[in-house]
Short mmCIF file of C-alpha atoms in Angstrom, two decimals:
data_model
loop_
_atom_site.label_atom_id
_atom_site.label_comp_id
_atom_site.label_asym_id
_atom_site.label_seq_id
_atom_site.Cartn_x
_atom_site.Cartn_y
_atom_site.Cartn_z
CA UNK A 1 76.85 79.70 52.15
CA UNK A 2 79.04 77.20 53.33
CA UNK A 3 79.83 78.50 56.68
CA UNK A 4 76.03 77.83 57.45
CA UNK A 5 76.68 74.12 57.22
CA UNK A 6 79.99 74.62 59.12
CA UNK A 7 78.18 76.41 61.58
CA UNK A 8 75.19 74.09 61.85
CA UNK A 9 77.65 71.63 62.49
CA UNK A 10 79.29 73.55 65.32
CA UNK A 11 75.89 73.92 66.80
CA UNK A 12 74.97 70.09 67.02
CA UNK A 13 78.63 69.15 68.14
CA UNK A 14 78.65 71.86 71.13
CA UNK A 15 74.94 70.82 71.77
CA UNK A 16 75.60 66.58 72.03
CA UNK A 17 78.83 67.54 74.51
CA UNK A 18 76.57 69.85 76.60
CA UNK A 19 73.91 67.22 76.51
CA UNK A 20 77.04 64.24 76.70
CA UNK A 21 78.23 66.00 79.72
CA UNK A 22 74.57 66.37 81.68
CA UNK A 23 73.89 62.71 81.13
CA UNK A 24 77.76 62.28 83.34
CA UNK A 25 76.66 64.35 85.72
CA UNK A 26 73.61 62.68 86.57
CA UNK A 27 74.70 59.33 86.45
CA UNK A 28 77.97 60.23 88.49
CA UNK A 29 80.78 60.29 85.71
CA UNK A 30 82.98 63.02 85.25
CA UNK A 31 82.78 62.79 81.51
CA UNK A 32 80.81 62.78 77.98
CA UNK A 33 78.65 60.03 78.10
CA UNK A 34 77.91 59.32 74.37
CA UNK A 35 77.80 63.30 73.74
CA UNK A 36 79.25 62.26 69.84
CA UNK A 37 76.32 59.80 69.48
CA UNK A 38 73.61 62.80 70.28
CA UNK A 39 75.56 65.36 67.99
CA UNK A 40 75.25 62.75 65.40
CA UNK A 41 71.61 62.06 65.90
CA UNK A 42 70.73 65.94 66.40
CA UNK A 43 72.54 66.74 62.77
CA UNK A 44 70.89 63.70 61.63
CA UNK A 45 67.13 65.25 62.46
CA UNK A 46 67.84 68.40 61.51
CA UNK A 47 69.31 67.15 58.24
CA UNK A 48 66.12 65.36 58.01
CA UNK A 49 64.09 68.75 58.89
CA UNK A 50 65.69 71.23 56.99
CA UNK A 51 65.64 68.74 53.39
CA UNK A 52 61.64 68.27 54.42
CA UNK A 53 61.21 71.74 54.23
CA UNK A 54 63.60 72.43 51.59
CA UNK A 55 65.60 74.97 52.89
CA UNK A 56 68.77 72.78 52.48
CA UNK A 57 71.03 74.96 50.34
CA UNK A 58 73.68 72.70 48.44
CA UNK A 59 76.80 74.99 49.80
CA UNK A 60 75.09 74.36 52.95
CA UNK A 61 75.59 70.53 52.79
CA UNK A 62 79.23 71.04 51.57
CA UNK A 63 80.13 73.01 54.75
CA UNK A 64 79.52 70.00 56.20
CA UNK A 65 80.89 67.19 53.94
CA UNK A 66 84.13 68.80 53.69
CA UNK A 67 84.52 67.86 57.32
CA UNK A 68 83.03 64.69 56.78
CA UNK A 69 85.68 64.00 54.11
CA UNK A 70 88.45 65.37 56.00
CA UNK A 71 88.10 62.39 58.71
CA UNK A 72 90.31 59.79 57.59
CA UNK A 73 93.67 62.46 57.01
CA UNK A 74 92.04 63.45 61.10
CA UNK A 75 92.30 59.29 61.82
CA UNK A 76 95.85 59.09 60.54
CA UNK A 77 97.10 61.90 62.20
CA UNK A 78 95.69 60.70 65.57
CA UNK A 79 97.09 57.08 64.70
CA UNK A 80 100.05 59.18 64.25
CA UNK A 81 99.90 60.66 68.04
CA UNK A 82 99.23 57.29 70.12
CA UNK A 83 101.42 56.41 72.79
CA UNK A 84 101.85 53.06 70.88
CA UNK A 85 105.81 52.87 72.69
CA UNK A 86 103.33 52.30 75.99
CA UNK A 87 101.54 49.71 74.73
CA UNK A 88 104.46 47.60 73.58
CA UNK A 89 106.48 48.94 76.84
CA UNK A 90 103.45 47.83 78.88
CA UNK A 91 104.33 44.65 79.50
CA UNK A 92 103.00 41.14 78.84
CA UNK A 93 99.92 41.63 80.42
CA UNK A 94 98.88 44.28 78.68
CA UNK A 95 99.18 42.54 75.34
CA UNK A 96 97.36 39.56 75.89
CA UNK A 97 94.63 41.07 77.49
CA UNK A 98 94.25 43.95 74.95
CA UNK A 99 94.83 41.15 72.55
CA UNK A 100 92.43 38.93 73.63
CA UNK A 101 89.74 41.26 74.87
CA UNK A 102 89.80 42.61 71.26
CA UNK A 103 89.43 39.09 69.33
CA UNK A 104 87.14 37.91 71.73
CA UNK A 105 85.01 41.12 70.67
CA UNK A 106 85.21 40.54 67.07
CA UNK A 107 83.89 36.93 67.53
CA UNK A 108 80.90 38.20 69.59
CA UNK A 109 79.67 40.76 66.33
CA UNK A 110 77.93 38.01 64.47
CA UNK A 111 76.19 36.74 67.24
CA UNK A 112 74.83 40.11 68.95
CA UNK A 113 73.92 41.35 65.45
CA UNK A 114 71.35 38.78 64.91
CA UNK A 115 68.81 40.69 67.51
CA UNK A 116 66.35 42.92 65.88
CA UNK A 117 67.00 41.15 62.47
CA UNK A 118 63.78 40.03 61.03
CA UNK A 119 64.24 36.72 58.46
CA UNK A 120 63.67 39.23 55.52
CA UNK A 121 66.64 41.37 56.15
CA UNK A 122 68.90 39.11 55.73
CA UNK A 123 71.27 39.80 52.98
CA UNK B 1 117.66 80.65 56.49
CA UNK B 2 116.88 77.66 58.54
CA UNK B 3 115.77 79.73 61.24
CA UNK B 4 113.12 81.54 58.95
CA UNK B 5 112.30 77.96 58.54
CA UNK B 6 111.88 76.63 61.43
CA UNK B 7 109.74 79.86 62.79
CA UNK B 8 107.21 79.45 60.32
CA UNK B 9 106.95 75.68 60.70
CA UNK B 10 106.25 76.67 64.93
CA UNK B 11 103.88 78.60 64.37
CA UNK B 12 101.56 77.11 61.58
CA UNK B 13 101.94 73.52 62.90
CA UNK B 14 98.26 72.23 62.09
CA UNK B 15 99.02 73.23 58.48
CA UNK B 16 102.31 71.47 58.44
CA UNK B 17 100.43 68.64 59.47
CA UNK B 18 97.81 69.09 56.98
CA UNK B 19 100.74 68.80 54.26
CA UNK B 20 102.47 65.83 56.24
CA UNK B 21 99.04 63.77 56.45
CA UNK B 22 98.91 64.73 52.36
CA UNK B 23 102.00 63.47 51.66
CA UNK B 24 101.03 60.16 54.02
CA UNK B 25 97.78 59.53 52.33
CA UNK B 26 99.55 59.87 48.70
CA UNK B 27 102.00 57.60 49.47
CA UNK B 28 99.53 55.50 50.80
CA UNK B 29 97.82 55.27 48.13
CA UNK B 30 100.28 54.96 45.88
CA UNK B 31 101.62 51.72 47.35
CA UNK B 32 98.01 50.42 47.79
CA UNK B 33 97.62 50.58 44.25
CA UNK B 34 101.20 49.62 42.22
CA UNK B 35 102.48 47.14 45.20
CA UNK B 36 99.08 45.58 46.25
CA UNK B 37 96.28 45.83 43.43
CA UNK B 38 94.54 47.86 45.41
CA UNK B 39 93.82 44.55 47.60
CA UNK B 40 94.95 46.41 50.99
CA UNK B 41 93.06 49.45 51.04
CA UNK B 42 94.95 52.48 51.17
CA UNK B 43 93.34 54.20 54.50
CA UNK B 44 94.64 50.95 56.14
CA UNK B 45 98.22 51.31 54.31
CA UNK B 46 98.21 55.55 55.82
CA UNK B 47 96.41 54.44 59.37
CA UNK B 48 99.03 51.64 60.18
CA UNK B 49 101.96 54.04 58.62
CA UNK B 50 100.50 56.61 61.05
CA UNK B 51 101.27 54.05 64.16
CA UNK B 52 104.48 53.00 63.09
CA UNK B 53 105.53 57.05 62.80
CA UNK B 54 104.21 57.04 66.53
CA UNK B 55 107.01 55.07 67.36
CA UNK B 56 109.51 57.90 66.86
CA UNK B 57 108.03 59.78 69.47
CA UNK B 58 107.00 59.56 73.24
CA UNK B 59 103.64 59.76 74.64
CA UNK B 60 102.07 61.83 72.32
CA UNK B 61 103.54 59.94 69.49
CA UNK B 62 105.36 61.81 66.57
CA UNK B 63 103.96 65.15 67.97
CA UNK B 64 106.69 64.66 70.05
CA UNK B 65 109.15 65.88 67.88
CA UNK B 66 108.86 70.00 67.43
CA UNK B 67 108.23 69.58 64.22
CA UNK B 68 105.15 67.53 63.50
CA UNK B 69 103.58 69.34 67.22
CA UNK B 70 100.94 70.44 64.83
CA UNK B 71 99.58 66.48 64.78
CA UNK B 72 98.30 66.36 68.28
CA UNK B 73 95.79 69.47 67.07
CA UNK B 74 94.74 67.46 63.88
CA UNK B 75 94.48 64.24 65.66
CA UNK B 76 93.21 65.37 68.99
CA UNK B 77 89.63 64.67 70.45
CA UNK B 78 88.20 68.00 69.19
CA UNK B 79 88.58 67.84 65.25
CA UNK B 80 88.19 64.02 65.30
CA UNK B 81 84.54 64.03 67.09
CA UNK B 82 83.95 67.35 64.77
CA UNK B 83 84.81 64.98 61.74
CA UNK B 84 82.58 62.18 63.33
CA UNK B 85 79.52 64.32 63.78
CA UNK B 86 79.67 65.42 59.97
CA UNK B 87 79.65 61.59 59.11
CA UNK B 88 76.50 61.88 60.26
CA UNK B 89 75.22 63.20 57.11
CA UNK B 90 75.49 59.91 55.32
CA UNK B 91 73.91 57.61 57.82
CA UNK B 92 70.45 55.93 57.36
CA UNK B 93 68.43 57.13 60.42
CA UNK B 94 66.37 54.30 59.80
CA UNK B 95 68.87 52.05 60.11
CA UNK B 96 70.00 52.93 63.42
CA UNK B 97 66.17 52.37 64.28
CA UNK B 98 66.42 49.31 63.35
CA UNK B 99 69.67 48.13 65.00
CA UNK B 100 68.77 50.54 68.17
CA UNK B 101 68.43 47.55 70.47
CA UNK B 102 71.40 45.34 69.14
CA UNK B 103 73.58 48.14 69.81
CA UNK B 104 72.51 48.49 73.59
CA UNK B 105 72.62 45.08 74.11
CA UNK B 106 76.09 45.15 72.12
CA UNK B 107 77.00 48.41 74.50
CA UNK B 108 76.32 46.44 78.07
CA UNK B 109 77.84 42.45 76.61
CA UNK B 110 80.89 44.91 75.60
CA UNK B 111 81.68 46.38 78.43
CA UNK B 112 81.15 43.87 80.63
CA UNK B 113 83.01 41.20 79.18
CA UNK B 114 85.89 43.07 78.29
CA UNK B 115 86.38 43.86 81.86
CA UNK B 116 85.93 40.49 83.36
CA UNK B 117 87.94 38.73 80.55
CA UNK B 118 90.82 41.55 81.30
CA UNK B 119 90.15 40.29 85.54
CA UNK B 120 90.77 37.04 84.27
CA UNK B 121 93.96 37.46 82.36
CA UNK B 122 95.25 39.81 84.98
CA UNK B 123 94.37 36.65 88.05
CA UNK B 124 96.01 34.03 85.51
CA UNK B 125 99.12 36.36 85.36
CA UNK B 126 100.01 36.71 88.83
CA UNK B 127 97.68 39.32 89.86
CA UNK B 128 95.42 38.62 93.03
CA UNK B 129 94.15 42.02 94.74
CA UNK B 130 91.52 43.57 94.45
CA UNK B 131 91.84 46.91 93.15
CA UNK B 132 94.80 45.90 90.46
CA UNK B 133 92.78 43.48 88.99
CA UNK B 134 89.35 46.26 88.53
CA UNK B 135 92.37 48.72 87.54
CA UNK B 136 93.20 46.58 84.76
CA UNK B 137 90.12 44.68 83.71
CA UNK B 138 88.72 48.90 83.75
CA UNK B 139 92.09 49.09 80.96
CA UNK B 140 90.59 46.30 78.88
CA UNK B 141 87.80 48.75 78.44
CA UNK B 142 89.38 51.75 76.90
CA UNK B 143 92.38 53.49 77.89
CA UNK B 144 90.22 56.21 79.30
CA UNK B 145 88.27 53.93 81.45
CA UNK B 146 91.33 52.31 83.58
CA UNK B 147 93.27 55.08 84.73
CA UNK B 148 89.63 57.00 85.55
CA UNK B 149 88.85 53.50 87.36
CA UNK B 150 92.01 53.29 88.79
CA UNK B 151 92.33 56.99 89.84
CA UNK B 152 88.74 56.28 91.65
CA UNK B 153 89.79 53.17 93.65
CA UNK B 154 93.51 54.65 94.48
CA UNK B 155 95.89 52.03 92.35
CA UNK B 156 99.72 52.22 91.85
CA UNK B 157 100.77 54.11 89.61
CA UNK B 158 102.73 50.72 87.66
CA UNK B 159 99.23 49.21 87.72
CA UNK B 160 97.83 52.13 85.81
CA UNK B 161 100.43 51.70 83.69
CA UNK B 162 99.39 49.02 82.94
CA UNK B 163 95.90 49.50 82.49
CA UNK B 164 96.41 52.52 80.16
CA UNK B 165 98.71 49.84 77.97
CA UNK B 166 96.07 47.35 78.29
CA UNK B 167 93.73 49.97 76.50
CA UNK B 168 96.00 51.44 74.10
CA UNK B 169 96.89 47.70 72.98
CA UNK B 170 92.94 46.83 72.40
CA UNK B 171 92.72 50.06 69.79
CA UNK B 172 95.76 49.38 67.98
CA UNK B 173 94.54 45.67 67.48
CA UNK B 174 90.93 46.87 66.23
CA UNK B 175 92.67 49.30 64.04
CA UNK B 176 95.05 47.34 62.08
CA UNK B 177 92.88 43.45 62.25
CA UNK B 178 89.08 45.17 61.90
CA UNK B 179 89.69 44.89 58.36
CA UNK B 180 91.42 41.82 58.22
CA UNK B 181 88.94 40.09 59.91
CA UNK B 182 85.75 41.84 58.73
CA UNK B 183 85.11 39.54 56.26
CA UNK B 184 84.49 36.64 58.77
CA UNK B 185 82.55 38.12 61.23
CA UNK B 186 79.75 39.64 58.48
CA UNK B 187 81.20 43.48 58.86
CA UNK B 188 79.66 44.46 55.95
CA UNK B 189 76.59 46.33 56.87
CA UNK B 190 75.16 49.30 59.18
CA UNK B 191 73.67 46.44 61.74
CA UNK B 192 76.70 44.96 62.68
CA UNK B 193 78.89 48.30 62.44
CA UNK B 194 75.99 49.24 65.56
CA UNK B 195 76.94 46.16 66.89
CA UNK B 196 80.80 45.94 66.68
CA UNK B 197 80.68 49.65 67.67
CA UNK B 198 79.42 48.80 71.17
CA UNK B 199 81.34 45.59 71.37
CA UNK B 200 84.40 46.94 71.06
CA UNK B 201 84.11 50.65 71.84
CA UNK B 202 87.28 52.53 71.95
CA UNK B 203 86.16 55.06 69.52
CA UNK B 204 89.08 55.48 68.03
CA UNK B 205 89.93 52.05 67.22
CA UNK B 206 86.92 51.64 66.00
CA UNK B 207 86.64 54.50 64.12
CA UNK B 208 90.20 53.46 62.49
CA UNK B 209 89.39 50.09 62.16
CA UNK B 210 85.68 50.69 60.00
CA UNK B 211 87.55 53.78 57.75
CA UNK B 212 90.03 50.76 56.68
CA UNK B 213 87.48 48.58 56.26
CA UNK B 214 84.51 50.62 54.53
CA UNK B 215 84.37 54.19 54.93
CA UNK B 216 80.26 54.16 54.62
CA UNK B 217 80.43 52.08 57.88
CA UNK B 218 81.98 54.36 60.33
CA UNK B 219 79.08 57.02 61.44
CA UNK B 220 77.22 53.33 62.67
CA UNK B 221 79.78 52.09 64.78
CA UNK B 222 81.09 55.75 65.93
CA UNK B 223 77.45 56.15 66.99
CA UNK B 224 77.45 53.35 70.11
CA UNK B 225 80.78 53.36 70.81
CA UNK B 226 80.50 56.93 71.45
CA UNK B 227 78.84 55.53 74.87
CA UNK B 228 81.00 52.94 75.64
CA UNK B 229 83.27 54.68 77.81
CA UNK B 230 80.89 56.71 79.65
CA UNK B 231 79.14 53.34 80.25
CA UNK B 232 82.75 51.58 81.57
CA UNK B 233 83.52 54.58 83.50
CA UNK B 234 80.34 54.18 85.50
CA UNK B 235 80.13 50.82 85.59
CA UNK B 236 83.65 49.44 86.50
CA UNK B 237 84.75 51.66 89.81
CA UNK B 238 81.50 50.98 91.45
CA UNK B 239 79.56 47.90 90.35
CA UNK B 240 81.88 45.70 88.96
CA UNK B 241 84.83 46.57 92.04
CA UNK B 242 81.88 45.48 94.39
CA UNK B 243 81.88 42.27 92.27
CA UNK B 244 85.22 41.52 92.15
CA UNK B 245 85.70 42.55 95.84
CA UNK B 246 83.06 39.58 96.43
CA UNK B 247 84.72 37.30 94.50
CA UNK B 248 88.14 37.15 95.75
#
């Protein structure tokens, strides 16, 4: 049924925040510290789990790919909701060094992502 | 008549928006493919029509107006990291593996450069004490990251301001020029979506910025960036302030 993969999907969301919010609290940040990242991985595993076995039901999987498909209409909508008056009203600070910051990130992608790249995975 | 309207519009607002978003992404589309060839993808066409629709609203962009309050539910933190997660059905596990220790190293180069490039800026542009300059360079994080930072250390409330700006500018520029520049900087493949993930890590930028640029790409970079602010949170109220503090 297709609220199994819904709910399955509930369960390793609510599971990476509890686990996002334990890792602030120990480290001294009132926040989710990469409690996303762990929901991903956990759905990831059990994904991996539950296909081993073959108990993956295909309704299952569409539970969960509907919400999967329903993220860019969710991106556009928050795009949508920005305070993007702030960022223009913020002054001329705030645009060059969001501006820069950015750029300057962009340029540093090719370098960081030649570590763990072995010769034969280049592509 | 119109009031019959308007009362079912207030009270089923996150299906209004579900239709508005509809009509958004058609249109997108459309224009993508009669105007452009297809050559600007449409997600970038709806995601930068989404900003400019911001405009007509306040802080909470257009779910400002009454009528479109249904957006702030659709495009709020909950049903965005819910999306996210279920991305996660169409990553390589293996492939995370893999770029596992480019993304931390990407995570801890990102956050700390960002923040001492924002000091910089900040010193160059008449700023000089102490906790401004950590409020701000904490902004060139992620707009969650100054005013948390600047909350911590106790800055004006125009500084903050600031800060929150600064952030708010660095995800609109990784939303609309990610896939502009993509191309260039070999953003083509799970490794460097790790990578630019942690480098630039406001999640939603970067969560924008890889949908417009390759949808397959975005459960990579969501995956480090998802870290990024907890890592700038801890990082620039305690360490870095004591570094700046030393500095000046």
């Amino acid at each position: 049924m297709i609220i199994y993969g819904v709910a399955l999907l509930a369960f390793c969301f609510l599971a990476g925040k509890i686990l996002g919010f334990s890792l602030g609290l120990c480290i001294g940040v009132e926040g989710d510290v990469g409690g996303v990242g762990f929901a991903m991985l956990l759905l990831m595993l059990i994904n991996l789990y539950l296909k081993k076995k073959g108990w993956l039901k295909l309704a299952t999987t569409q539970g969960i790919l509907f919400w999967s498909s329903m993220y860019i209409p969710i991106i556009v909508a928050m795009a949508a909701t920005q305070n993007v008056n702030a960022a223009i009203s913020g002054g001329p600070v705030a645009l060059v060094a969001g501006a820069i910051v950015t750029i300057t990130g962009f340029l540093l992608v090719p370098t960081i992502s030649k570590i763990g790249l072995s010769p034969k995975n280049h592509d | 008549m119109t009031e019959l309207i308007e009362e079912v519009v207030g009270k089923n607002g996150l299906l209004v928006a579900f239709l508005f978003v509809g009509i958004i992404m058609w249109l997108s589309f459309l224009i993508s493919s009669r105007l452009t060839k297809s050559k600007i993808p449409g997600v970038a066409i709806a995601v930068f029509a989404g900003l400019c629709l911001a405009l007509l609203g306040d802080k909470k962009g257009i779910a400002d107006i009454p009528l479109f309050a249904g957006m702030a539910l659709m495009g709020g933190a909950m049903l965005r990291d819910f999306s996210v997660v279920a991305t996660a059905m169409g990553a390589d596990l293996e492939k995370i593996k893999q770029a596992g220790l480019a993304g931390a190293v990407s995570l801890v180069v990102g956050v700390t450069f960002s923040f001492f490039l924002g000091v910089i800026i900040a010193y160059f542009m008449g700023y000089s004490d102490v906790i401004s300059l950590t409020t701000i360079g904490a902004g060139a994080c992620t707009y969650i990251v100054g005013p948390v930072t600047g909350g911590a250390l106790g800055a004006s409330s125009e500084v903050m301001a600031i800060s929150i700006a600064t952030g708010v500018v660095k995800t609109l520029v990784a939303t609309v020029a990610t896939p502009l520049v993509a191309r260039f900087i070999g953003l083509n493949n799970p490794h460097s979506a790790v990578v630019f993930g942690g480098l630039i890590g406001t999640t939603s930028g970067v969560a924008a910025g890889l949908a417009s640029t390759d949808p397959k790409l975005v459960p990579y970079g969501a995956m480090t960036a998802t870290f990024y602010t907890g890592l700038g949170c801890l990082l620039c109220p305690s360490v870095f302030y004591f570094l700046v503090r030393s500095l000046m």
